[in-house]
Tab-separated table of C-alpha atoms and ligand atoms in Angstrom:
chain	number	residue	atom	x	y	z
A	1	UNK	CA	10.203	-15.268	1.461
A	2	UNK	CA	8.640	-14.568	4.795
A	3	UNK	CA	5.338	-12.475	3.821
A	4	UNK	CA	4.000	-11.856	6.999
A	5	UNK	CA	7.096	-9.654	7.959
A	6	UNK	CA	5.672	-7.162	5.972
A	7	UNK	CA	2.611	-6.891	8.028
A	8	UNK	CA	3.715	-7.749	11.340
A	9	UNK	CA	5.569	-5.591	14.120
A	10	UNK	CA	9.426	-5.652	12.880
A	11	UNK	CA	12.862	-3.514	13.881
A	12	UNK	CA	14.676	-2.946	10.640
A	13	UNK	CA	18.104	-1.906	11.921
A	14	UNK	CA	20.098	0.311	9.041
A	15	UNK	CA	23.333	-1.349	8.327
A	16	UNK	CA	24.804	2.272	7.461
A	17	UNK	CA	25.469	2.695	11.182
A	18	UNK	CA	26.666	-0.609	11.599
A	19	UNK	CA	30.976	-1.546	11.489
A	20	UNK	CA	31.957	-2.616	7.931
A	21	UNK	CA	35.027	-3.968	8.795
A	22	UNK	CA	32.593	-6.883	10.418
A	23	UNK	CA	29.339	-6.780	9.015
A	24	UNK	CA	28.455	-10.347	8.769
A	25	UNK	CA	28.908	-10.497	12.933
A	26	UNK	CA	26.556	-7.004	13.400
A	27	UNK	CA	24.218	-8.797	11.008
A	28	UNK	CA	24.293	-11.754	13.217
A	29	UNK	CA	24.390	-10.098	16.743
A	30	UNK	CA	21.210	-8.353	15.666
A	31	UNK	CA	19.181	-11.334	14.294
A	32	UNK	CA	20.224	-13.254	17.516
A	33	UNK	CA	17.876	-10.379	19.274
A	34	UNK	CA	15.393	-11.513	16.916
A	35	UNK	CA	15.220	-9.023	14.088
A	36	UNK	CA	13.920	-10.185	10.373
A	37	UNK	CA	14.815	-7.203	8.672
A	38	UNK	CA	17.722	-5.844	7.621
A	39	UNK	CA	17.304	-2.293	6.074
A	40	UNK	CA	19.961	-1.241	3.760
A	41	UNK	CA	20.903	2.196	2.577
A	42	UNK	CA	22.026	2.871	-0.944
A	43	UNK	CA	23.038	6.495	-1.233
A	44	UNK	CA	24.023	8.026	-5.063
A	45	UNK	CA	25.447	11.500	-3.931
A	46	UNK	CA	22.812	12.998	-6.356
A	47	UNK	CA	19.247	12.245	-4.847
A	48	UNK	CA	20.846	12.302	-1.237
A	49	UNK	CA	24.394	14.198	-0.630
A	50	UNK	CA	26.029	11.027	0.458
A	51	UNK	CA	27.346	8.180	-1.193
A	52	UNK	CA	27.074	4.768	0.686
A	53	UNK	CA	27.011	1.343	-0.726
A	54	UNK	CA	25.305	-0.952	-3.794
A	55	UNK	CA	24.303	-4.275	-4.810
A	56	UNK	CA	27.922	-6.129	-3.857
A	57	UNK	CA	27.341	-5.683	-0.094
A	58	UNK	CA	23.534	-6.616	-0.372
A	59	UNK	CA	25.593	-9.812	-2.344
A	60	UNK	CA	27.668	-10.163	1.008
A	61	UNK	CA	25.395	-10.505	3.762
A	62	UNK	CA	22.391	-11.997	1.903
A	63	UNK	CA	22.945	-15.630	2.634
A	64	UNK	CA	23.480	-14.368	6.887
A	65	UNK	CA	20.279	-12.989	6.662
A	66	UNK	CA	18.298	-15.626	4.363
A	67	UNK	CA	19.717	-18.844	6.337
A	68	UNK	CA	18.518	-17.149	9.170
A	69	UNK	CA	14.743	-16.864	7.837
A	70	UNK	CA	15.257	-12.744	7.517
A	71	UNK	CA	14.891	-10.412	4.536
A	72	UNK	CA	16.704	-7.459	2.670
A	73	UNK	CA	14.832	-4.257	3.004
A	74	UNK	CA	16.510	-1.798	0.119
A	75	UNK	CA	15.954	1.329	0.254
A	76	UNK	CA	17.281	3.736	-2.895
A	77	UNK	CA	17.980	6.831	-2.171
A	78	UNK	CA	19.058	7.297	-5.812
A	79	UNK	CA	17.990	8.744	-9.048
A	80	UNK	CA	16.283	6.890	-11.685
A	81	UNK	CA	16.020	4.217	-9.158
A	82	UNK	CA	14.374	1.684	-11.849
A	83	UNK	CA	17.645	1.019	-13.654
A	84	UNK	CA	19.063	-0.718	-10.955
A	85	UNK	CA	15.694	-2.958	-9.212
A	86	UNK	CA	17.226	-5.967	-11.443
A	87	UNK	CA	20.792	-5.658	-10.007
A	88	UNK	CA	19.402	-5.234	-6.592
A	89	UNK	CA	16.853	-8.518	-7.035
A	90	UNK	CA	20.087	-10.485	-8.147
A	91	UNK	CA	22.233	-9.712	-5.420
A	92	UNK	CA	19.618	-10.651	-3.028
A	93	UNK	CA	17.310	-8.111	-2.361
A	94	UNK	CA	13.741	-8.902	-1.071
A	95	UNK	CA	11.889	-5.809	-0.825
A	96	UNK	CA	12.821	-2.645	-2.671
A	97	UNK	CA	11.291	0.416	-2.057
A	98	UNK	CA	11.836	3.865	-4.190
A	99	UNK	CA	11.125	7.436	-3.409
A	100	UNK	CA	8.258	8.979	-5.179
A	101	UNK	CA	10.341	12.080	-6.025
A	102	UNK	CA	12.423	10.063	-7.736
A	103	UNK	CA	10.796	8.372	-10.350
A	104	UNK	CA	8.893	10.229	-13.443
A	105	UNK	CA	6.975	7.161	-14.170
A	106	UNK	CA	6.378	5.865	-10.677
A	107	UNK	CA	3.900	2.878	-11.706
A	108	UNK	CA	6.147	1.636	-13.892
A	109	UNK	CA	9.157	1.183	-11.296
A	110	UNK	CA	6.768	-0.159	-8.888
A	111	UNK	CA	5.724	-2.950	-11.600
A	112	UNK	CA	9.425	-3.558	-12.341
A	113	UNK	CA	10.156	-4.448	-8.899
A	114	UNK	CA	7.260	-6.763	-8.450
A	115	UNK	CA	8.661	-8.326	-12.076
A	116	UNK	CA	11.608	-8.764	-10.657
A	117	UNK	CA	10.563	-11.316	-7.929
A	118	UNK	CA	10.626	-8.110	-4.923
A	119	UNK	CA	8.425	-6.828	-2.594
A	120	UNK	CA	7.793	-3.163	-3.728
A	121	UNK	CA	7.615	-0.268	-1.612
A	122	UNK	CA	7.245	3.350	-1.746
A	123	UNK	CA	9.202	6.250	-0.100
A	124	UNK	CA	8.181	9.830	0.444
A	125	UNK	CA	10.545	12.378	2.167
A	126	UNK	CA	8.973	14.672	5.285
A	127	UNK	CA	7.296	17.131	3.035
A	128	UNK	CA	5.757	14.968	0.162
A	129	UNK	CA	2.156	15.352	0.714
A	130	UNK	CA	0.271	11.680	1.200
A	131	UNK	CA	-1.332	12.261	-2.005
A	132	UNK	CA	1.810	11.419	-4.056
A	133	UNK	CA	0.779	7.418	-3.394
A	134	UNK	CA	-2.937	7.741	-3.812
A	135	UNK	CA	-2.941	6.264	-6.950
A	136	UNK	CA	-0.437	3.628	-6.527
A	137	UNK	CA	-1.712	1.954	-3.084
A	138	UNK	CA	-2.537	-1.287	-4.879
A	139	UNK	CA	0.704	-1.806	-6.165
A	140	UNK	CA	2.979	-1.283	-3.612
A	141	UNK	CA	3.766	-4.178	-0.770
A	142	UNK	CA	4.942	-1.484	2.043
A	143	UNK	CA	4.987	2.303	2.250
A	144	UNK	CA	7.827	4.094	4.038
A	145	UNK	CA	7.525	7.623	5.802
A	146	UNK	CA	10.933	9.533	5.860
A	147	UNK	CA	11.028	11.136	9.685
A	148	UNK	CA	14.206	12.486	8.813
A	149	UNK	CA	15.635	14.016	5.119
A	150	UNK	CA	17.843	11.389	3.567
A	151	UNK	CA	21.435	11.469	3.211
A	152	UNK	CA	22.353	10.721	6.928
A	153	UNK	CA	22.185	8.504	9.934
A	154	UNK	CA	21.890	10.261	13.515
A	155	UNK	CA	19.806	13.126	12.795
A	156	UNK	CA	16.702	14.377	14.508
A	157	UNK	CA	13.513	12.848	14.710
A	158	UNK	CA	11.106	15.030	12.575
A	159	UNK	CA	7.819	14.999	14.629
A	160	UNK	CA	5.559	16.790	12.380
A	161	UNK	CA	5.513	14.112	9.913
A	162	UNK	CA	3.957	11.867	12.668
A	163	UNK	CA	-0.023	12.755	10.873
A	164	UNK	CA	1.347	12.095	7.538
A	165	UNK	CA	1.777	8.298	9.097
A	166	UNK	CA	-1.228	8.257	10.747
A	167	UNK	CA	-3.298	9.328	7.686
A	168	UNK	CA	-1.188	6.966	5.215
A	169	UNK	CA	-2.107	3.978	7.326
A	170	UNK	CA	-5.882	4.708	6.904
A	171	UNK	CA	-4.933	5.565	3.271
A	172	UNK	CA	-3.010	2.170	2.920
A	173	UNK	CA	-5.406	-1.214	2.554
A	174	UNK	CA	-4.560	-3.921	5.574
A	175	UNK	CA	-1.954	-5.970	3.480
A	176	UNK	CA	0.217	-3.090	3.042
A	177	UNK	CA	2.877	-2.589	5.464
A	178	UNK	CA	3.785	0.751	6.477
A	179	UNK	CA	7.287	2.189	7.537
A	180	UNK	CA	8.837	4.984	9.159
A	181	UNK	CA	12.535	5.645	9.081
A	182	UNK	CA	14.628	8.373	10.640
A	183	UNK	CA	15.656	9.291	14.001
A	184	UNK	CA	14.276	6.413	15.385
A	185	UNK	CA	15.329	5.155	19.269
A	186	UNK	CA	13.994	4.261	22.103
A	187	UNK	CA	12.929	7.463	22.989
A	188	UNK	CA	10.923	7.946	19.589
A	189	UNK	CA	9.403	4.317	18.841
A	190	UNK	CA	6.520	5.034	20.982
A	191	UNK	CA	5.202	8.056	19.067
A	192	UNK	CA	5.778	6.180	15.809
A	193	UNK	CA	3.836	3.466	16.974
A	194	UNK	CA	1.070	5.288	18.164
A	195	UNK	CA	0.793	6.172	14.205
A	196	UNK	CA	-0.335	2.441	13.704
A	197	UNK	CA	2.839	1.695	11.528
A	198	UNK	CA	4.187	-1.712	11.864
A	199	UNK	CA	7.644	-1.272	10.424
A	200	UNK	CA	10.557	0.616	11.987
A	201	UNK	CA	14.501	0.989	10.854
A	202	UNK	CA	16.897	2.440	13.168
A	203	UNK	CA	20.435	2.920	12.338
A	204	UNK	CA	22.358	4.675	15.237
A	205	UNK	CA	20.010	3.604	17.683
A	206	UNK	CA	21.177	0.401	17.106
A	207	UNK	CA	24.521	-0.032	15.251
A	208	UNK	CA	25.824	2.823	17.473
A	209	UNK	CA	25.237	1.173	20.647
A	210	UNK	CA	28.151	-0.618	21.956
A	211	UNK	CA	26.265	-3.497	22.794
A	212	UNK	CA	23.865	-3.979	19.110
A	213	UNK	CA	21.762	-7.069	20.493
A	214	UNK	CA	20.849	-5.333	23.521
A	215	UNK	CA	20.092	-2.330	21.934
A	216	UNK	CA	17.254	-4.261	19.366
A	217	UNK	CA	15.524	-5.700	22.120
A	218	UNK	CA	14.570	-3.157	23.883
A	219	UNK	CA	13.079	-1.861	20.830
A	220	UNK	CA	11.196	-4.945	20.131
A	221	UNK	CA	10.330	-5.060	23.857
A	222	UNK	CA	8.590	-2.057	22.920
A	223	UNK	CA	6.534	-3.517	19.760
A	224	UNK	CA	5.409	-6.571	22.061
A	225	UNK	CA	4.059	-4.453	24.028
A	226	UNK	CA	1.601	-3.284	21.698
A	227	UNK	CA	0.963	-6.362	20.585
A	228	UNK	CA	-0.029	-7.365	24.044
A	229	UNK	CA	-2.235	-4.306	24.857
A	230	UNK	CA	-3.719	-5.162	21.251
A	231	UNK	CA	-4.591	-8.543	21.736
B	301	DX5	C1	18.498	8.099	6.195
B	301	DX5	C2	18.400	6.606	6.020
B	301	DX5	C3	18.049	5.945	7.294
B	301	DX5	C4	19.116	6.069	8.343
B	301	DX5	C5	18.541	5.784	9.691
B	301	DX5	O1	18.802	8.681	5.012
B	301	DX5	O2	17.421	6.274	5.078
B	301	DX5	O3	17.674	4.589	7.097
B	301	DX5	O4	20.189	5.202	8.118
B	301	DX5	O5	19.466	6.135	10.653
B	301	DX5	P1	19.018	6.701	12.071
B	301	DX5	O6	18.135	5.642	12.677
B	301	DX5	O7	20.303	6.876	12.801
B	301	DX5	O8	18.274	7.966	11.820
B	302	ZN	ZN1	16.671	4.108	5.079
């Protein structure tokens, strides 16, 4: 596995936007443009409203992404999301991440995830103060900063979570990557950067385009240029 995506600038385009009826080519079409991330949204229509998909599809495009030096970014949006981090790891997942309001005992999920041969991560929805990760920022790999409520792709960018992710990435030590997810486009990647976070999914922004390739580029376009002003 490919540690440094974790800490580098990366696009994480959300499959749940993307065509099912050919997901291996939309996997492929986007990691052409570069991108070393695929995010993937499970959905249990009990945390979230909606129901998406589970460890089988992660089983489907894992080998796309792995041959092509990429990861699986898995985000549960599910209750008791520790149940399933061993299913998830055998179908192919690389990082997992959770959401704090989710789990009672959230050290112990985290731990389960590293046991399991994952990255872990941890998810907090737009009004779960920082706090809620204090005590767990040396066991996580990433953070992730809802800028939407989960459930859906296409909604709003919520821009008053925007010091939230500014404050969790002087919370978060240096090896800890640090995520944002929701509403993010071209339009919005620039405030989310300014935040200092490194990692950044968009679903419609990309899967919706007509042309998906295209569509990740300019977003990365957008992270080099940071990178270039920061070095
Ligand atoms: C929301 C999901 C997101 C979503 C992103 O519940 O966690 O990953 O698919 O979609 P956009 O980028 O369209 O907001
Ligand atoms: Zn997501």
């Amino acid at each position: 596995m490919n540690d440094d995506l974790l800490t580098t600038y990366q696009l994480a385009p959300s499959i749940l936007s993307a065509d099912f009826g050919r997901l291996e080519d939309q996997v492929r079409l986007v990691m052409e443009a570069g991108v070393r991330v695929i995010h993937v949204d499970v959905m249990d229509g009990h945390f979230v409203p909606n129901i998406t998909i589970g460890p089988v599809v992660v089983k489907w495009i894992r080998d796309r992404v792995h041959e092509s030096g990429g990861v699986l970014d898995v985000h549960l949006m599910i209750e008791n999301p520790g149940r399933y981090v061993e299913a998830f790891a055998a179908a192919g997942a690389d990082w997992i991440n959770v959401h704090a309001e989710a789990c009672t005992h959230l050290n112990a999920v985290l731990a389960r995830i590293r046991a399991a041969g994952c990255k872990a991560g941890v998810t907090l929805n737009p009004a779960t103060p920082l706090a809620t990760i204090q005590e767990v920022t040396g066991d996580i790999d990433f953070a992730l900063m809802m800028t939407v409520n989960p459930g859906f792709s296409g909604q709003e960018f919520i821009a008053s979570v925007l010091p939230k992710i500014r404050r969790a990435r002087m919370l978060l030590p240096d090896t800890v990557g640090l995520e944002v997810d929701g509403g993010i486009g071209p339009e919005t990647i620039e405030a989310a950067l300014d935040t200092g976070a490194n990692l950044f999914v968009a679903g419609s922004a990309v899967f919706g385009s007509a042309a998906p390739g295209a569509a990740a580029s300019v977003m990365i376009g957008a992270m080099e240029n940071r990178k270039e002003l920061a070095d």
